[in-house]
Amino acid sequence: MKLSLEKCNLCPRMCNVNRYETVGYCKAGDKIKLNLYQLHFGEEPNLSGQNGSGTIFFAHCNLKCLYCQNFTISHFGWGREVEQSELVEIMFNLQDSGAHNINLVTPTHYSLQLIGALKQAKSQGLSIPVIWNTNAYENVDTLKELAGLVDIYLPDFRYYDNEAARIYSDSENYFEIASAAILEMHKQVGQIKEKKGLAYKGLMIRLLIMPDNKNRVDKLLEWIYQNLGQETYISLMGQYYPTYRAVAYPEINRSVSLDEYDFALEVLNKFGFENGFIQERGSTDDWTPKFIKT
């Protein structure tokens, strides 16, 4: 499948709109729109290291998670448009500042534009790993075009329960789409490989612990164990806190309880996962960037 902005087919929404003239579900046009870029120290230790992860936060999103911690950019679209040449310059800025990697946060809806930017950057000497930091709601055909350009895939595997995905993220068939995408990611880069404690290639899967286990973390861990093996790097995240529109849904309008947190840990241990990271439970927005209103 040829990727196209004229009949947009970059993500599973398959809007088929002409993004040079209008916008589809994600609200992104033909230009890349970003909010900020920085050395970020709130990622997993093997990504942030001592110098920080070179994160680039893009505006808009192809999911509409009503509890999104970055809702000002994902829902409201705060940001500014940049040309490919400026984005490449930003990547080199981050590399020159000592970043351990280039971390593309929520990049899916700009996949075609980013393919061009990454090819240019690598041809000009970008040498640090590139991270595709995604919600996993990806087209496999699009991911195939990223092969060789992305070194580390960092999908947030959000739901096993498709009904929860529909209610809380306005997505259909999330599990089937995301699981197929993660298999393609693994096929391209394999398991995480590290040098001096820093990841330089591979797949690490993030799992967010939600109130009442609404996303079925236990079933997601079981799927990962059965399909990718217990050596897979897992980042179990206890950072959920109710924000944005979560207040309208009482079942998720609270922090994760100690029992819910401990249950996720028990399942992780049950399947023998030993690689990765476990985030402490706590309702905090300390690591949420302060996005610029533009």
PDB file of N, CA and C in Angstrom, residues 138-175:
ATOM      1  N   GLU A 138      -1.793   1.564  15.018  1.00  0.00           N
ATOM      2  CA  GLU A 138      -0.974   1.754  13.826  1.00  0.00           C
ATOM      3  C   GLU A 138      -1.390   0.801  12.710  1.00  0.00           C
ATOM      4  N   ASN A 139      -1.187   1.255  11.479  1.00  0.00           N
ATOM      5  CA  ASN A 139      -1.318   0.372  10.323  1.00  0.00           C
ATOM      6  C   ASN A 139      -0.018  -0.397  10.127  1.00  0.00           C
ATOM      7  N   VAL A 140      -0.107  -1.687   9.926  1.00  0.00           N
ATOM      8  CA  VAL A 140       1.085  -2.490   9.684  1.00  0.00           C
ATOM      9  C   VAL A 140       1.807  -2.022   8.425  1.00  0.00           C
ATOM     10  N   ASP A 141       1.057  -1.672   7.387  1.00  0.00           N
ATOM     11  CA  ASP A 141       1.680  -1.211   6.142  1.00  0.00           C
ATOM     12  C   ASP A 141       2.494   0.059   6.369  1.00  0.00           C
ATOM     13  N   THR A 142       2.013   0.931   7.222  1.00  0.00           N
ATOM     14  CA  THR A 142       2.760   2.146   7.539  1.00  0.00           C
ATOM     15  C   THR A 142       4.034   1.808   8.291  1.00  0.00           C
ATOM     16  N   LEU A 143       3.934   0.919   9.263  1.00  0.00           N
ATOM     17  CA  LEU A 143       5.111   0.520  10.041  1.00  0.00           C
ATOM     18  C   LEU A 143       6.187  -0.095   9.143  1.00  0.00           C
ATOM     19  N   LYS A 144       5.774  -0.836   8.131  1.00  0.00           N
ATOM     20  CA  LYS A 144       6.755  -1.454   7.231  1.00  0.00           C
ATOM     21  C   LYS A 144       7.609  -0.402   6.537  1.00  0.00           C
ATOM     22  N   GLU A 145       7.034   0.773   6.290  1.00  0.00           N
ATOM     23  CA  GLU A 145       7.787   1.849   5.650  1.00  0.00           C
ATOM     24  C   GLU A 145       8.803   2.476   6.597  1.00  0.00           C
ATOM     25  N   LEU A 146       8.655   2.211   7.896  1.00  0.00           N
ATOM     26  CA  LEU A 146       9.580   2.757   8.895  1.00  0.00           C
ATOM     27  C   LEU A 146      10.757   1.826   9.162  1.00  0.00           C
ATOM     28  N   ALA A 147      10.722   0.634   8.612  1.00  0.00           N
ATOM     29  CA  ALA A 147      11.791  -0.343   8.853  1.00  0.00           C
ATOM     30  C   ALA A 147      13.139   0.247   8.457  1.00  0.00           C
ATOM     31  N   GLY A 148      14.095   0.158   9.364  1.00  0.00           N
ATOM     32  CA  GLY A 148      15.427   0.693   9.120  1.00  0.00           C
ATOM     33  C   GLY A 148      15.589   2.144   9.523  1.00  0.00           C
ATOM     34  N   LEU A 149      14.486   2.842   9.736  1.00  0.00           N
ATOM     35  CA  LEU A 149      14.531   4.242  10.168  1.00  0.00           C
ATOM     36  C   LEU A 149      14.312   4.372  11.666  1.00  0.00           C
ATOM     37  N   VAL A 150      13.545   3.439  12.234  1.00  0.00           N
ATOM     38  CA  VAL A 150      13.252   3.433  13.675  1.00  0.00           C
ATOM     39  C   VAL A 150      14.082   2.345  14.339  1.00  0.00           C
ATOM     40  N   ASP A 151      14.737   2.706  15.434  1.00  0.00           N
ATOM     41  CA  ASP A 151      15.583   1.759  16.153  1.00  0.00           C
ATOM     42  C   ASP A 151      14.870   1.125  17.347  1.00  0.00           C
ATOM     43  N   ILE A 152      14.045   1.915  18.012  1.00  0.00           N
ATOM     44  CA  ILE A 152      13.344   1.457  19.216  1.00  0.00           C
ATOM     45  C   ILE A 152      11.857   1.760  19.068  1.00  0.00           C
ATOM     46  N   TYR A 153      11.057   0.751  19.221  1.00  0.00           N
ATOM     47  CA  TYR A 153       9.607   0.948  19.265  1.00  0.00           C
ATOM     48  C   TYR A 153       9.161   0.945  20.720  1.00  0.00           C
ATOM     49  N   LEU A 154       8.370   1.953  21.084  1.00  0.00           N
ATOM     50  CA  LEU A 154       7.883   2.116  22.453  1.00  0.00           C
ATOM     51  C   LEU A 154       6.364   2.277  22.424  1.00  0.00           C
ATOM     52  N   PRO A 155       5.644   1.183  22.152  1.00  0.00           N
ATOM     53  CA  PRO A 155       4.189   1.277  22.086  1.00  0.00           C
ATOM     54  C   PRO A 155       3.542   1.235  23.460  1.00  0.00           C
ATOM     55  N   ASP A 156       2.539   2.055  23.633  1.00  0.00           N
ATOM     56  CA  ASP A 156       1.683   2.000  24.814  1.00  0.00           C
ATOM     57  C   ASP A 156       0.519   1.078  24.449  1.00  0.00           C
ATOM     58  N   PHE A 157       0.594  -0.164  24.909  1.00  0.00           N
ATOM     59  CA  PHE A 157      -0.424  -1.175  24.599  1.00  0.00           C
ATOM     60  C   PHE A 157      -1.601  -0.908  25.532  1.00  0.00           C
ATOM     61  N   ARG A 158      -2.591  -0.176  25.051  1.00  0.00           N
ATOM     62  CA  ARG A 158      -3.574   0.419  25.941  1.00  0.00           C
ATOM     63  C   ARG A 158      -4.701  -0.516  26.389  1.00  0.00           C
ATOM     64  N   TYR A 159      -5.214  -1.349  25.501  1.00  0.00           N
ATOM     65  CA  TYR A 159      -6.417  -2.113  25.851  1.00  0.00           C
ATOM     66  C   TYR A 159      -6.386  -3.538  25.308  1.00  0.00           C
ATOM     67  N   TYR A 160      -6.873  -4.453  26.123  1.00  0.00           N
ATOM     68  CA  TYR A 160      -7.276  -5.772  25.645  1.00  0.00           C
ATOM     69  C   TYR A 160      -8.776  -5.756  25.389  1.00  0.00           C
ATOM     70  N   ASP A 161      -9.492  -5.001  26.206  1.00  0.00           N
ATOM     71  CA  ASP A 161     -10.953  -4.910  26.128  1.00  0.00           C
ATOM     72  C   ASP A 161     -11.335  -3.852  25.091  1.00  0.00           C
ATOM     73  N   ASN A 162     -11.890  -4.288  23.979  1.00  0.00           N
ATOM     74  CA  ASN A 162     -12.252  -3.358  22.908  1.00  0.00           C
ATOM     75  C   ASN A 162     -13.385  -2.420  23.289  1.00  0.00           C
ATOM     76  N   GLU A 163     -14.264  -2.867  24.185  1.00  0.00           N
ATOM     77  CA  GLU A 163     -15.351  -1.990  24.611  1.00  0.00           C
ATOM     78  C   GLU A 163     -14.799  -0.834  25.433  1.00  0.00           C
ATOM     79  N   ALA A 164     -13.814  -1.117  26.284  1.00  0.00           N
ATOM     80  CA  ALA A 164     -13.162  -0.039  27.036  1.00  0.00           C
ATOM     81  C   ALA A 164     -12.445   0.915  26.086  1.00  0.00           C
ATOM     82  N   ALA A 165     -11.819   0.370  25.049  1.00  0.00           N
ATOM     83  CA  ALA A 165     -11.145   1.208  24.056  1.00  0.00           C
ATOM     84  C   ALA A 165     -12.141   2.122  23.348  1.00  0.00           C
ATOM     85  N   ARG A 166     -13.317   1.595  23.063  1.00  0.00           N
ATOM     86  CA  ARG A 166     -14.346   2.400  22.401  1.00  0.00           C
ATOM     87  C   ARG A 166     -14.832   3.520  23.313  1.00  0.00           C
ATOM     88  N   ILE A 167     -15.064   3.201  24.579  1.00  0.00           N
ATOM     89  CA  ILE A 167     -15.604   4.189  25.519  1.00  0.00           C
ATOM     90  C   ILE A 167     -14.573   5.264  25.851  1.00  0.00           C
ATOM     91  N   TYR A 168     -13.353   4.834  26.171  1.00  0.00           N
ATOM     92  CA  TYR A 168     -12.369   5.767  26.723  1.00  0.00           C
ATOM     93  C   TYR A 168     -11.419   6.362  25.698  1.00  0.00           C
ATOM     94  N   SER A 169     -11.334   5.742  24.495  1.00  0.00           N
ATOM     95  CA  SER A 169     -10.408   6.258  23.478  1.00  0.00           C
ATOM     96  C   SER A 169     -11.026   6.378  22.092  1.00  0.00           C
ATOM     97  N   ASP A 170     -12.335   6.133  21.993  1.00  0.00           N
ATOM     98  CA  ASP A 170     -13.052   6.297  20.728  1.00  0.00           C
ATOM     99  C   ASP A 170     -12.386   5.534  19.590  1.00  0.00           C
ATOM    100  N   SER A 171     -12.039   4.279  19.858  1.00  0.00           N
ATOM    101  CA  SER A 171     -11.386   3.470  18.825  1.00  0.00           C
ATOM    102  C   SER A 171     -12.106   2.134  18.671  1.00  0.00           C
ATOM    103  N   GLU A 172     -12.109   1.640  17.475  1.00  0.00           N
ATOM    104  CA  GLU A 172     -12.734   0.348  17.165  1.00  0.00           C
ATOM    105  C   GLU A 172     -11.648  -0.704  16.950  1.00  0.00           C
ATOM    106  N   ASN A 173     -11.912  -1.915  17.412  1.00  0.00           N
ATOM    107  CA  ASN A 173     -10.998  -3.055  17.204  1.00  0.00           C
ATOM    108  C   ASN A 173      -9.578  -2.735  17.656  1.00  0.00           C
ATOM    109  N   TYR A 174      -9.450  -2.006  18.765  1.00  0.00           N
ATOM    110  CA  TYR A 174      -8.132  -1.578  19.202  1.00  0.00           C
ATOM    111  C   TYR A 174      -7.193  -2.754  19.404  1.00  0.00           C
ATOM    112  N   PHE A 175      -7.635  -3.775  20.121  1.00  0.00           N
ATOM    113  CA  PHE A 175      -6.717  -4.860  20.452  1.00  0.00           C
ATOM    114  C   PHE A 175      -6.196  -5.565  19.210  1.00  0.00           C
TER     115      PHE A 175
END
